[in-house]
Tab-separated table of C-alpha atoms in Angstrom:
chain	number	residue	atom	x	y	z
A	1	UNK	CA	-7.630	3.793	-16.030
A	2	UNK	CA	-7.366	0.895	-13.438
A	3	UNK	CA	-9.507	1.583	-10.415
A	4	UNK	CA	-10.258	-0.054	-7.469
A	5	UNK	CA	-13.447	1.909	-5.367
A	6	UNK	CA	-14.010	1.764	-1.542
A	7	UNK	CA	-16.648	3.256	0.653
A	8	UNK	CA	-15.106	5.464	2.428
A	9	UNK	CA	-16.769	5.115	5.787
A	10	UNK	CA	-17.010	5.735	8.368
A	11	UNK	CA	-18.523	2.547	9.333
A	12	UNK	CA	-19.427	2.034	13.225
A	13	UNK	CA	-20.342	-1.338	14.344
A	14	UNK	CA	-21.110	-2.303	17.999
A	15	UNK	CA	-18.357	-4.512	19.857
A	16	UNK	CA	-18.892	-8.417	18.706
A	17	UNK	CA	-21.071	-7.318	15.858
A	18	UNK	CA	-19.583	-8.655	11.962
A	19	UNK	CA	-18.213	-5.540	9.930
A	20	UNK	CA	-18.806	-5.872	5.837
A	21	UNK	CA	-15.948	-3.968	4.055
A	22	UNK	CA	-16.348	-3.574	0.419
A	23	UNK	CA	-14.392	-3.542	-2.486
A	24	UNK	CA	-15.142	-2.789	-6.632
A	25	UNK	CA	-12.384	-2.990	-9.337
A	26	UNK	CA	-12.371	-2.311	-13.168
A	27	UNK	CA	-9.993	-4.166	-14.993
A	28	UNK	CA	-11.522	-7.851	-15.605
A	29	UNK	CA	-7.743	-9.113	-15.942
A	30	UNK	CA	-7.484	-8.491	-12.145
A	31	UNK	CA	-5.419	-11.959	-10.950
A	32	UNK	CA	-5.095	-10.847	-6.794
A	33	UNK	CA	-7.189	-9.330	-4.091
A	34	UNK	CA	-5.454	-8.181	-1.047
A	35	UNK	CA	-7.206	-6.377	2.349
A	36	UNK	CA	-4.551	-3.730	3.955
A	37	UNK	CA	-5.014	-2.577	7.228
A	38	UNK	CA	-3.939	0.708	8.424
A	39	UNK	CA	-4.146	2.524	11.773
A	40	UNK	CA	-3.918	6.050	12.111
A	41	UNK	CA	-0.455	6.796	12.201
A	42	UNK	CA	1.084	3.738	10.929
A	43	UNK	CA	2.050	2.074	7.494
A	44	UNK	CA	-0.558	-0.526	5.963
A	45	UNK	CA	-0.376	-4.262	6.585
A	46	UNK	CA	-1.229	-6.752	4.741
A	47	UNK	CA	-4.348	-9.296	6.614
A	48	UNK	CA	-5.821	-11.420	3.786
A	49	UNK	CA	-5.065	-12.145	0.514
A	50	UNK	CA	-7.734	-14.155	-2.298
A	51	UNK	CA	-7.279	-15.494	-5.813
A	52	UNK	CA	-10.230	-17.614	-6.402
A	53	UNK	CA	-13.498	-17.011	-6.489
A	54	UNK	CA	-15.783	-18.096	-3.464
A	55	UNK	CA	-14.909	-17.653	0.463
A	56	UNK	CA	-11.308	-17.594	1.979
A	57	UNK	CA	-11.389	-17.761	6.184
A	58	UNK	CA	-8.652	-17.116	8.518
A	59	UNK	CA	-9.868	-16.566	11.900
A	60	UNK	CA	-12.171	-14.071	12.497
A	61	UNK	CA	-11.782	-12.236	8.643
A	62	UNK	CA	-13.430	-13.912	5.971
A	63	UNK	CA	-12.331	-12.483	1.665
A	64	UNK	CA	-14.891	-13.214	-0.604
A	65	UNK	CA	-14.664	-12.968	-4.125
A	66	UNK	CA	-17.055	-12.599	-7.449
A	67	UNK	CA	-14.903	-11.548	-10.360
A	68	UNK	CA	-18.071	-11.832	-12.449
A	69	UNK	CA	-19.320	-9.309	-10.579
A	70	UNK	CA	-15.948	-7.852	-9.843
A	71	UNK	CA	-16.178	-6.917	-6.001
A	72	UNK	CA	-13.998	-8.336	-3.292
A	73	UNK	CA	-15.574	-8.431	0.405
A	74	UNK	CA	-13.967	-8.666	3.795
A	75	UNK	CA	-16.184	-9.685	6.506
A	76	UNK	CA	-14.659	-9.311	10.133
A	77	UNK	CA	-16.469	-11.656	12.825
A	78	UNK	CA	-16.719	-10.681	16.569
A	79	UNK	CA	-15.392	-7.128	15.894
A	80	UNK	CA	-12.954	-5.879	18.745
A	81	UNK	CA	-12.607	-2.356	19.238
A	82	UNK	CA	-8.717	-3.339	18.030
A	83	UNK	CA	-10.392	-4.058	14.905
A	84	UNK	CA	-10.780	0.435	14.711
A	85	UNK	CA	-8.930	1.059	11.735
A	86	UNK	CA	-8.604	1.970	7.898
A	87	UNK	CA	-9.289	-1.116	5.239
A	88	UNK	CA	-7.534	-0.733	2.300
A	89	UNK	CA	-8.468	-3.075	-0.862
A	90	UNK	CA	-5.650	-3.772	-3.395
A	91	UNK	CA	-5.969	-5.473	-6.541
A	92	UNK	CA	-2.904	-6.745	-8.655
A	93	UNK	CA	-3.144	-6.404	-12.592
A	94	UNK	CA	-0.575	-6.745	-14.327
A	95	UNK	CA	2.863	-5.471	-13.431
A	96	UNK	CA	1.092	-3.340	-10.401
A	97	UNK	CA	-0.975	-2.641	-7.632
A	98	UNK	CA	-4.073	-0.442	-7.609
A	99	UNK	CA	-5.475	0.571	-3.993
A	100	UNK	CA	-8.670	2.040	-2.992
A	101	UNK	CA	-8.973	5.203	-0.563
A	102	UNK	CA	-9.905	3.181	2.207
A	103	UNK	CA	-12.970	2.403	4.201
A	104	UNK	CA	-12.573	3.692	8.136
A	105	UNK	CA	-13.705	0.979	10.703
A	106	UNK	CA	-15.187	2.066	14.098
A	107	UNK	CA	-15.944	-0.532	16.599
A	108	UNK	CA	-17.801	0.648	19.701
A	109	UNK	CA	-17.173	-0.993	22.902
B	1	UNK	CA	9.306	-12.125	8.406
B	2	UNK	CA	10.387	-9.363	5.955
B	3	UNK	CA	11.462	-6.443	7.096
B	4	UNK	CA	11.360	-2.933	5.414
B	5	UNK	CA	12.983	-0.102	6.857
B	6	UNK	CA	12.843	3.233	5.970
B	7	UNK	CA	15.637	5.856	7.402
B	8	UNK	CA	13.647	8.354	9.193
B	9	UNK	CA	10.150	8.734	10.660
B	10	UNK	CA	9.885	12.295	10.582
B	11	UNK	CA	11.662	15.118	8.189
B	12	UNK	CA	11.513	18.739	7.512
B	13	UNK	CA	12.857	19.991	4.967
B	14	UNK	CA	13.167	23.655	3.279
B	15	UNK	CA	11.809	24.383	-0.426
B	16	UNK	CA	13.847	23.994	-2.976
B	17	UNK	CA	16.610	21.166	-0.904
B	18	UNK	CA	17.516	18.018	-2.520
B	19	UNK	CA	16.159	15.383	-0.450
B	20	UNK	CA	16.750	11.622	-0.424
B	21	UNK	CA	14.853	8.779	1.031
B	22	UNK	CA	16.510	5.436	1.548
B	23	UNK	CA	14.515	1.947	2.167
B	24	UNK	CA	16.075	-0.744	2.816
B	25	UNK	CA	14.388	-4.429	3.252
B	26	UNK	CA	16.320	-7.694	4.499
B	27	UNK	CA	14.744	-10.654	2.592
B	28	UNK	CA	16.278	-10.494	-1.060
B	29	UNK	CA	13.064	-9.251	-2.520
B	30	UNK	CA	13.471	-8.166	-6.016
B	31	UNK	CA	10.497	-5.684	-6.706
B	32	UNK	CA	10.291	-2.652	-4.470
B	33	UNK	CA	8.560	0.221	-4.764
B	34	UNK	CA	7.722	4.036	-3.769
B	35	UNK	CA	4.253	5.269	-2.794
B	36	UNK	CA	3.241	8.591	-1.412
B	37	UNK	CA	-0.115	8.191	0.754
B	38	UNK	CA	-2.313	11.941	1.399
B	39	UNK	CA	-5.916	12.192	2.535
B	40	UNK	CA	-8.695	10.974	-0.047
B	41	UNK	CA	-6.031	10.582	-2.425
B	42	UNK	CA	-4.890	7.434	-1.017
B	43	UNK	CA	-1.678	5.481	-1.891
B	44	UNK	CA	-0.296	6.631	-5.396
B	45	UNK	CA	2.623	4.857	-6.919
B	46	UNK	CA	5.769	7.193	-7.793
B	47	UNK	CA	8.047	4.628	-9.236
B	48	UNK	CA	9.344	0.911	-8.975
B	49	UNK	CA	11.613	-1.501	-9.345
B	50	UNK	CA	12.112	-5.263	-10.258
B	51	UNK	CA	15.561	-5.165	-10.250
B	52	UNK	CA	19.181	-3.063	-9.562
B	53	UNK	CA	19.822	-0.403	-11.631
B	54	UNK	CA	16.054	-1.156	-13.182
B	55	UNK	CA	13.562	1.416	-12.968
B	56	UNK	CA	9.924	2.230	-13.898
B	57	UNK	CA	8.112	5.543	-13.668
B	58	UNK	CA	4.610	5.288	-11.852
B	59	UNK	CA	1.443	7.089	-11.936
B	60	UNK	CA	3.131	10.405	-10.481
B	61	UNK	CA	6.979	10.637	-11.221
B	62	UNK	CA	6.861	14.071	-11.759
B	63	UNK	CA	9.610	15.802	-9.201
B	64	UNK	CA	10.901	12.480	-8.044
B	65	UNK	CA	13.933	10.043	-9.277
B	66	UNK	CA	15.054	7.039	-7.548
B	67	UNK	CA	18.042	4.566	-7.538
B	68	UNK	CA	18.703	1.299	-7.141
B	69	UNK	CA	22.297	0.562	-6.999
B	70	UNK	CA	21.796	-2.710	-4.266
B	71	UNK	CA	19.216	-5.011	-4.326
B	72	UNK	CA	18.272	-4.231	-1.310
B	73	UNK	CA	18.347	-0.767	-1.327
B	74	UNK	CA	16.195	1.683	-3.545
B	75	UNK	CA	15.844	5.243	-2.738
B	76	UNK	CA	13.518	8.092	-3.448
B	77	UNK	CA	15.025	11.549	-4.391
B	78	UNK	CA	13.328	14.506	-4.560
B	79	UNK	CA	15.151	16.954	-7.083
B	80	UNK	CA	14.418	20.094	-5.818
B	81	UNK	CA	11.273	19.798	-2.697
B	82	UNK	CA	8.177	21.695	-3.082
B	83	UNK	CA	5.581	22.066	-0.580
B	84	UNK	CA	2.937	20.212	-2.710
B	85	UNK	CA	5.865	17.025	-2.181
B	86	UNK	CA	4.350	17.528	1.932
B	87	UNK	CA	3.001	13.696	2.371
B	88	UNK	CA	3.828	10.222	3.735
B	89	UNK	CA	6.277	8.539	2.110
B	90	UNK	CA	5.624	4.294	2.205
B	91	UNK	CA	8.133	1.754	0.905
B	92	UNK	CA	7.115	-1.532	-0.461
B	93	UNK	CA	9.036	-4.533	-1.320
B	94	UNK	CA	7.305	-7.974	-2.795
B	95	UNK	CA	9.217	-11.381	-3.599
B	96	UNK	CA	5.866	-12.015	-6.163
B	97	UNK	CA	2.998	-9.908	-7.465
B	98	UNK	CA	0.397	-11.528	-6.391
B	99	UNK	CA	1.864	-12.387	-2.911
B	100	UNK	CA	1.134	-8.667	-1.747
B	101	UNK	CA	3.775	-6.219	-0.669
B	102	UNK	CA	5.336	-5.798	2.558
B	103	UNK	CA	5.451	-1.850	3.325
B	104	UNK	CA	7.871	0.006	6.014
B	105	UNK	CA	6.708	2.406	8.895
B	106	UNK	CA	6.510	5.415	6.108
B	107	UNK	CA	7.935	8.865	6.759
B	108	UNK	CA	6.033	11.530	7.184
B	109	UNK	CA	8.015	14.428	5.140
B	110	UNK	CA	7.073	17.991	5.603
B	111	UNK	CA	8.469	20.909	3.213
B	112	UNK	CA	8.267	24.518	4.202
């Protein structure tokens, strides 16, 4: 059984603060990372995508990756309260995708 | 950029109907795929596709069939709805594995 495990949240972090989204995933053959995000209502899009271990940047999100350890992070920088959503991790082995459950994101203003 | 469209937003449908979902996506994508998404369940795979008239079950097929008679088009049937089939319905499509899916706006599908 492939699975990929989130916190589920909620997490709350204050307006500007950095929000730390993680990610764990069992199957060592794991080739792709991908971060989802999801707001209430709507269909899941994809924001960052990681195949390397280390750091990957784009903006304000930062993917970090340890398959040794075999967690995947997303840090979000300068959080906006437009930044209030649902995280979702997905992890490619394979022929498929596996997602997590999703980690709820609060920013307060 | 991609585009995925699903038919409907919103459906209600009686027990026991025949219901189909159609997706359709505009970039020539060959893998495409049907998830249903509920509450602390997350997003579970039903079935995919790399290819017309190709066809894989997922982790839940049970109830469900699909086609794929177009590339572009792949569509979810559900034999014979059941109230436990109540859920959000998400589309994917993906030119490559491991460059992530696209997914439509979903529909929400509600069976009394």
């Amino acid at each position: 059984q492939k699975e990929v495990e989130q916190n589920s949240g909620p997490l709350s972090v204050p307006e500007g603060a950095i929000a730390s989204l993680n990610c764990t995933y069992s199957d060592r053959g794991s080739q792709s990372f991908f971060w989802y995000r999801q707001y209430s209502g709507k269909s899941p899009e994809l924001i960052m995508f990681i195949y390397s271990n280390g750091d990957k940047e784009d903006g304000r999100f930062t993917a970090q990756l340890n398959k040794a350890s075999q967690y995947v992070s997303l840090l979000i920088r300068d959080s906006q309260p437009s930044d209030s959503a649902t995280y979702l991790c997905a992890v490619n082995a394979g022929n498929q995708f596996y997602f997590g459950t999703g980690t709820s994101l609060t920013v307060i203003p | 950029d991609v585009k995925v469209t699903q038919s409907s937003r919103y459906l209600v449908k009686r027990t026991g109907e025949k219901v189909f979902l159609e997706c359709v996506q505009d970039m020539d994508h060959e893998n495409m795929f049907w998830y249903r998404q509920d509450p602390g369940l997350g997003l579970r795979l039903i079935y995919f596709s790399y290819d017309v008239k190709m066809k894989e079950k997922g982790d839940i097929p049970e109830g469900y069939s699909v086609s794929r008679e177009k590339k572009e088009r792949f569509s979810l049937i559900l034999e014979s709805a059941s109230t436990n089939q109540t859920s959000m319905y998400l589309c994917a499509s993906s030119l490559a594995l491991d460059r992530g899916y696209t997914f439509g706006s979903g529909t929400r599908l509600t069976v009394v």
